[in-house]
Amino acid sequence: MELPIRLKTAGEMYQYSCDNGFGRGFGRSWGLKNFQIVERRLEPGETAFLTFVGLHRFHSMSAHQRNFAYALTDRRILMGQSRSFWRTRFESVPLNAIQNLSFDQGDSIGIMKIMLEKDAITIGMAAETAKVLSTRLSELLPLIQELAQGLEGENPKS
């Protein structure tokens, strides 16, 4: 199955997220800074086909690691945040390490859960964002599963 879109630059990733209702964060400047973290971590030949913005390691409205940029690539999910004083946070999870993706939605907040063998990454977002993102991920599920199967010979690491 062909990748539906190929995003390589921070500008493309941020614009895709905004255009599809997948989150804007605190504005264009911070959004681009966060997606630049992701862009710098792309491996040669790796491209993103879905990007979004959310509240990383969400537990409640007062307990999370603020806005992160997320990119689903042909190999993994990348998560990046630019912080003040040139500090950054970055995580990645290979597609073959993901056991399940799920969404919980309330009236105003939606939560995406990336279930791993020994961890779960929770991402908070507006309920409407969670709804459209969940729909898009459901459409992409066959592609995601195919890509993960192609990584089966590799060891999952995060």
PDB file of C-alpha atoms in Angstrom:
ATOM      1  CA  MET A   1       0.000   0.000   0.000  1.00  0.00           C
ATOM      2  CA  GLU A   2       1.341   3.437  -0.959  1.00  0.00           C
ATOM      3  CA  LEU A   3       1.854   6.098   1.720  1.00  0.00           C
ATOM      4  CA  PRO A   4      -0.946   8.646   1.280  1.00  0.00           C
ATOM      5  CA  ILE A   5       1.264  11.693   1.893  1.00  0.00           C
ATOM      6  CA  ARG A   6       4.942  12.300   2.553  1.00  0.00           C
ATOM      7  CA  LEU A   7       5.856  15.091   4.944  1.00  0.00           C
ATOM      8  CA  LYS A   8       9.504  15.931   5.577  1.00  0.00           C
ATOM      9  CA  THR A   9       9.745  19.509   6.852  1.00  0.00           C
ATOM     10  CA  ALA A  10       8.497  21.101  10.046  1.00  0.00           C
ATOM     11  CA  GLY A  11       6.442  23.553   8.004  1.00  0.00           C
ATOM     12  CA  GLU A  12       4.715  20.763   6.068  1.00  0.00           C
ATOM     13  CA  MET A  13       4.037  18.780   9.247  1.00  0.00           C
ATOM     14  CA  TYR A  14       2.598  21.741  11.147  1.00  0.00           C
ATOM     15  CA  GLN A  15       0.449  22.844   8.203  1.00  0.00           C
ATOM     16  CA  TYR A  16      -0.894  19.294   7.738  1.00  0.00           C
ATOM     17  CA  SER A  17      -1.887  19.160  11.412  1.00  0.00           C
ATOM     18  CA  CYS A  18      -3.653  22.544  11.185  1.00  0.00           C
ATOM     19  CA  ASP A  19      -5.364  21.836   7.854  1.00  0.00           C
ATOM     20  CA  ASN A  20      -6.816  18.540   9.084  1.00  0.00           C
ATOM     21  CA  GLY A  21      -8.005  19.703  12.508  1.00  0.00           C
ATOM     22  CA  PHE A  22      -5.292  17.682  14.303  1.00  0.00           C
ATOM     23  CA  GLY A  23      -4.181  20.524  16.597  1.00  0.00           C
ATOM     24  CA  ARG A  24      -2.301  23.821  16.491  1.00  0.00           C
ATOM     25  CA  GLY A  25      -0.708  24.030  19.926  1.00  0.00           C
ATOM     26  CA  PHE A  26       0.138  27.467  21.288  1.00  0.00           C
ATOM     27  CA  GLY A  27       0.479  28.953  17.818  1.00  0.00           C
ATOM     28  CA  ARG A  28       2.563  28.725  14.688  1.00  0.00           C
ATOM     29  CA  SER A  29       5.896  29.716  16.248  1.00  0.00           C
ATOM     30  CA  TRP A  30       5.818  27.058  18.979  1.00  0.00           C
ATOM     31  CA  GLY A  31       4.241  24.523  16.642  1.00  0.00           C
ATOM     32  CA  LEU A  32       7.068  24.927  14.149  1.00  0.00           C
ATOM     33  CA  LYS A  33       9.687  24.682  16.912  1.00  0.00           C
ATOM     34  CA  ASN A  34       8.170  21.422  18.125  1.00  0.00           C
ATOM     35  CA  PHE A  35       7.936  19.967  14.617  1.00  0.00           C
ATOM     36  CA  GLN A  36      11.560  21.017  13.975  1.00  0.00           C
ATOM     37  CA  ILE A  37      12.561  18.606  16.768  1.00  0.00           C
ATOM     38  CA  VAL A  38      10.702  15.871  14.875  1.00  0.00           C
ATOM     39  CA  GLU A  39      12.150  16.917  11.503  1.00  0.00           C
ATOM     40  CA  ARG A  40      15.721  16.732  12.829  1.00  0.00           C
ATOM     41  CA  ARG A  41      15.115  13.180  14.092  1.00  0.00           C
ATOM     42  CA  LEU A  42      13.815  11.762  10.807  1.00  0.00           C
ATOM     43  CA  GLU A  43      16.145   9.074   9.509  1.00  0.00           C
ATOM     44  CA  PRO A  44      17.308   9.111   5.875  1.00  0.00           C
ATOM     45  CA  GLY A  45      14.383   8.102   3.658  1.00  0.00           C
ATOM     46  CA  GLU A  46      11.858   8.338   6.508  1.00  0.00           C
ATOM     47  CA  THR A  47       8.736  10.447   5.931  1.00  0.00           C
ATOM     48  CA  ALA A  48       5.694  11.321   8.022  1.00  0.00           C
ATOM     49  CA  PHE A  49       2.222  10.573   6.727  1.00  0.00           C
ATOM     50  CA  LEU A  50       0.190  11.896   9.670  1.00  0.00           C
ATOM     51  CA  THR A  51       1.024  14.645  12.157  1.00  0.00           C
ATOM     52  CA  PHE A  52      -0.799  16.133  15.125  1.00  0.00           C
ATOM     53  CA  VAL A  53      -0.332  18.205  18.296  1.00  0.00           C
ATOM     54  CA  GLY A  54      -1.322  17.100  21.797  1.00  0.00           C
ATOM     55  CA  LEU A  55      -0.629  17.295  25.524  1.00  0.00           C
ATOM     56  CA  HIS A  56       2.064  14.691  26.217  1.00  0.00           C
ATOM     57  CA  ARG A  57       1.783  12.175  29.082  1.00  0.00           C
ATOM     58  CA  PHE A  58      -1.654  13.566  29.887  1.00  0.00           C
ATOM     59  CA  HIS A  59      -3.126  12.710  33.293  1.00  0.00           C
ATOM     60  CA  SER A  60      -5.352  15.741  33.857  1.00  0.00           C
ATOM     61  CA  MET A  61      -5.637  19.355  32.721  1.00  0.00           C
ATOM     62  CA  SER A  62      -3.014  20.284  35.318  1.00  0.00           C
ATOM     63  CA  ALA A  63      -0.784  17.205  34.988  1.00  0.00           C
ATOM     64  CA  HIS A  64       0.885  16.764  31.594  1.00  0.00           C
ATOM     65  CA  GLN A  65       4.109  17.697  29.797  1.00  0.00           C
ATOM     66  CA  ARG A  66       2.505  20.426  27.635  1.00  0.00           C
ATOM     67  CA  ASN A  67       2.207  20.462  23.858  1.00  0.00           C
ATOM     68  CA  PHE A  68       4.252  18.039  21.800  1.00  0.00           C
ATOM     69  CA  ALA A  69       4.422  17.556  18.045  1.00  0.00           C
ATOM     70  CA  TYR A  70       3.677  13.988  16.906  1.00  0.00           C
ATOM     71  CA  ALA A  71       4.489  12.398  13.567  1.00  0.00           C
ATOM     72  CA  LEU A  72       3.458   8.950  12.396  1.00  0.00           C
ATOM     73  CA  THR A  73       6.069   7.776   9.902  1.00  0.00           C
ATOM     74  CA  ASP A  74       6.598   4.639   7.874  1.00  0.00           C
ATOM     75  CA  ARG A  75       8.691   3.277  10.799  1.00  0.00           C
ATOM     76  CA  ARG A  76       7.635   4.841  14.097  1.00  0.00           C
ATOM     77  CA  ILE A  77       5.799   7.524  16.016  1.00  0.00           C
ATOM     78  CA  LEU A  78       8.014  10.524  16.785  1.00  0.00           C
ATOM     79  CA  MET A  79       7.220  12.877  19.677  1.00  0.00           C
ATOM     80  CA  GLY A  80       9.060  16.171  20.141  1.00  0.00           C
ATOM     81  CA  GLN A  81       8.921  19.320  22.211  1.00  0.00           C
ATOM     82  CA  SER A  82      11.060  22.438  22.150  1.00  0.00           C
ATOM     83  CA  ARG A  83      11.382  23.959  25.612  1.00  0.00           C
ATOM     84  CA  SER A  84      12.773  27.248  26.802  1.00  0.00           C
ATOM     85  CA  PHE A  85      16.542  27.783  26.942  1.00  0.00           C
ATOM     86  CA  TRP A  86      17.157  25.474  23.931  1.00  0.00           C
ATOM     87  CA  ARG A  87      16.152  22.349  25.822  1.00  0.00           C
ATOM     88  CA  THR A  88      14.204  19.624  24.035  1.00  0.00           C
ATOM     89  CA  ARG A  89      12.280  16.468  24.792  1.00  0.00           C
ATOM     90  CA  PHE A  90      12.055  13.632  22.290  1.00  0.00           C
ATOM     91  CA  GLU A  91      10.658  10.111  22.257  1.00  0.00           C
ATOM     92  CA  SER A  92      10.046   7.581  19.511  1.00  0.00           C
ATOM     93  CA  VAL A  93       8.214   4.284  19.393  1.00  0.00           C
ATOM     94  CA  PRO A  94       8.672   1.795  16.520  1.00  0.00           C
ATOM     95  CA  LEU A  95       5.386   0.779  14.912  1.00  0.00           C
ATOM     96  CA  ASN A  96       6.022  -2.883  15.760  1.00  0.00           C
ATOM     97  CA  ALA A  97       6.219  -2.014  19.501  1.00  0.00           C
ATOM     98  CA  ILE A  98       2.688  -0.589  19.538  1.00  0.00           C
ATOM     99  CA  GLN A  99       0.182  -3.076  20.865  1.00  0.00           C
ATOM    100  CA  ASN A 100      -2.913  -0.892  20.566  1.00  0.00           C
ATOM    101  CA  LEU A 101      -4.092   2.647  19.862  1.00  0.00           C
ATOM    102  CA  SER A 102      -7.279   3.776  21.567  1.00  0.00           C
ATOM    103  CA  PHE A 103      -9.300   6.920  22.178  1.00  0.00           C
ATOM    104  CA  ASP A 104     -11.452   8.000  25.112  1.00  0.00           C
ATOM    105  CA  GLN A 105     -13.616  11.068  24.619  1.00  0.00           C
ATOM    106  CA  GLY A 106     -15.496  13.291  27.019  1.00  0.00           C
ATOM    107  CA  ASP A 107     -17.419  16.470  26.374  1.00  0.00           C
ATOM    108  CA  SER A 108     -14.351  18.666  25.999  1.00  0.00           C
ATOM    109  CA  ILE A 109     -11.237  16.452  26.273  1.00  0.00           C
ATOM    110  CA  GLY A 110     -10.161  13.449  24.246  1.00  0.00           C
ATOM    111  CA  ILE A 111      -7.357  11.073  25.221  1.00  0.00           C
ATOM    112  CA  MET A 112      -5.320   8.986  22.803  1.00  0.00           C
ATOM    113  CA  LYS A 113      -3.532   6.002  24.348  1.00  0.00           C
ATOM    114  CA  ILE A 114      -0.556   4.349  22.710  1.00  0.00           C
ATOM    115  CA  MET A 115      -0.304   0.996  24.449  1.00  0.00           C
ATOM    116  CA  LEU A 116       3.151  -0.580  24.645  1.00  0.00           C
ATOM    117  CA  GLU A 117       4.286  -3.782  26.331  1.00  0.00           C
ATOM    118  CA  LYS A 118       5.315  -2.093  29.601  1.00  0.00           C
ATOM    119  CA  ASP A 119       4.013   1.461  29.210  1.00  0.00           C
ATOM    120  CA  ALA A 120       1.192   3.577  27.856  1.00  0.00           C
ATOM    121  CA  ILE A 121       1.653   7.019  26.383  1.00  0.00           C
ATOM    122  CA  THR A 122      -1.408   9.180  26.930  1.00  0.00           C
ATOM    123  CA  ILE A 123      -2.016  12.261  24.810  1.00  0.00           C
ATOM    124  CA  GLY A 124      -4.648  14.842  25.649  1.00  0.00           C
ATOM    125  CA  MET A 125      -6.414  16.962  23.049  1.00  0.00           C
ATOM    126  CA  ALA A 126      -9.688  18.710  22.363  1.00  0.00           C
ATOM    127  CA  ALA A 127     -12.575  16.259  21.976  1.00  0.00           C
ATOM    128  CA  GLU A 128     -13.174  17.368  18.373  1.00  0.00           C
ATOM    129  CA  THR A 129      -9.491  16.807  17.535  1.00  0.00           C
ATOM    130  CA  ALA A 130      -9.662  13.318  19.057  1.00  0.00           C
ATOM    131  CA  LYS A 131     -12.742  12.539  16.978  1.00  0.00           C
ATOM    132  CA  VAL A 132     -11.210  13.496  13.610  1.00  0.00           C
ATOM    133  CA  LEU A 133      -7.830  11.964  14.495  1.00  0.00           C
ATOM    134  CA  SER A 134      -9.472   8.690  15.544  1.00  0.00           C
ATOM    135  CA  THR A 135     -11.386   8.560  12.259  1.00  0.00           C
ATOM    136  CA  ARG A 136      -8.224   9.186  10.231  1.00  0.00           C
ATOM    137  CA  LEU A 137      -6.206   6.591  12.152  1.00  0.00           C
ATOM    138  CA  SER A 138      -8.987   4.029  11.600  1.00  0.00           C
ATOM    139  CA  GLU A 139      -8.732   4.689   7.855  1.00  0.00           C
ATOM    140  CA  LEU A 140      -4.941   4.286   7.986  1.00  0.00           C
ATOM    141  CA  LEU A 141      -4.996   1.157  10.184  1.00  0.00           C
ATOM    142  CA  PRO A 142      -4.340  -1.320   7.315  1.00  0.00           C
ATOM    143  CA  LEU A 143      -1.320   0.732   6.225  1.00  0.00           C
ATOM    144  CA  ILE A 144      -0.007   1.020   9.794  1.00  0.00           C
ATOM    145  CA  GLN A 145      -0.356  -2.744  10.297  1.00  0.00           C
ATOM    146  CA  GLU A 146       1.400  -3.449   6.995  1.00  0.00           C
ATOM    147  CA  LEU A 147       4.278  -1.141   7.889  1.00  0.00           C
ATOM    148  CA  ALA A 148       4.588  -2.695  11.375  1.00  0.00           C
ATOM    149  CA  GLN A 149       4.712  -6.201   9.860  1.00  0.00           C
ATOM    150  CA  GLY A 150       7.544  -5.037   7.623  1.00  0.00           C
ATOM    151  CA  LEU A 151       9.488  -4.168  10.786  1.00  0.00           C
ATOM    152  CA  GLU A 152       8.925  -7.577  12.430  1.00  0.00           C
ATOM    153  CA  GLY A 153      12.549  -8.658  12.006  1.00  0.00           C
ATOM    154  CA  GLU A 154      13.729  -5.597  13.927  1.00  0.00           C
ATOM    155  CA  ASN A 155      13.773  -5.359  17.693  1.00  0.00           C
ATOM    156  CA  PRO A 156      11.250  -2.859  19.061  1.00  0.00           C
ATOM    157  CA  LYS A 157      12.912  -0.169  21.146  1.00  0.00           C
ATOM    158  CA  SER A 158      11.698   3.109  22.549  1.00  0.00           C
TER     159      SER A 158
END
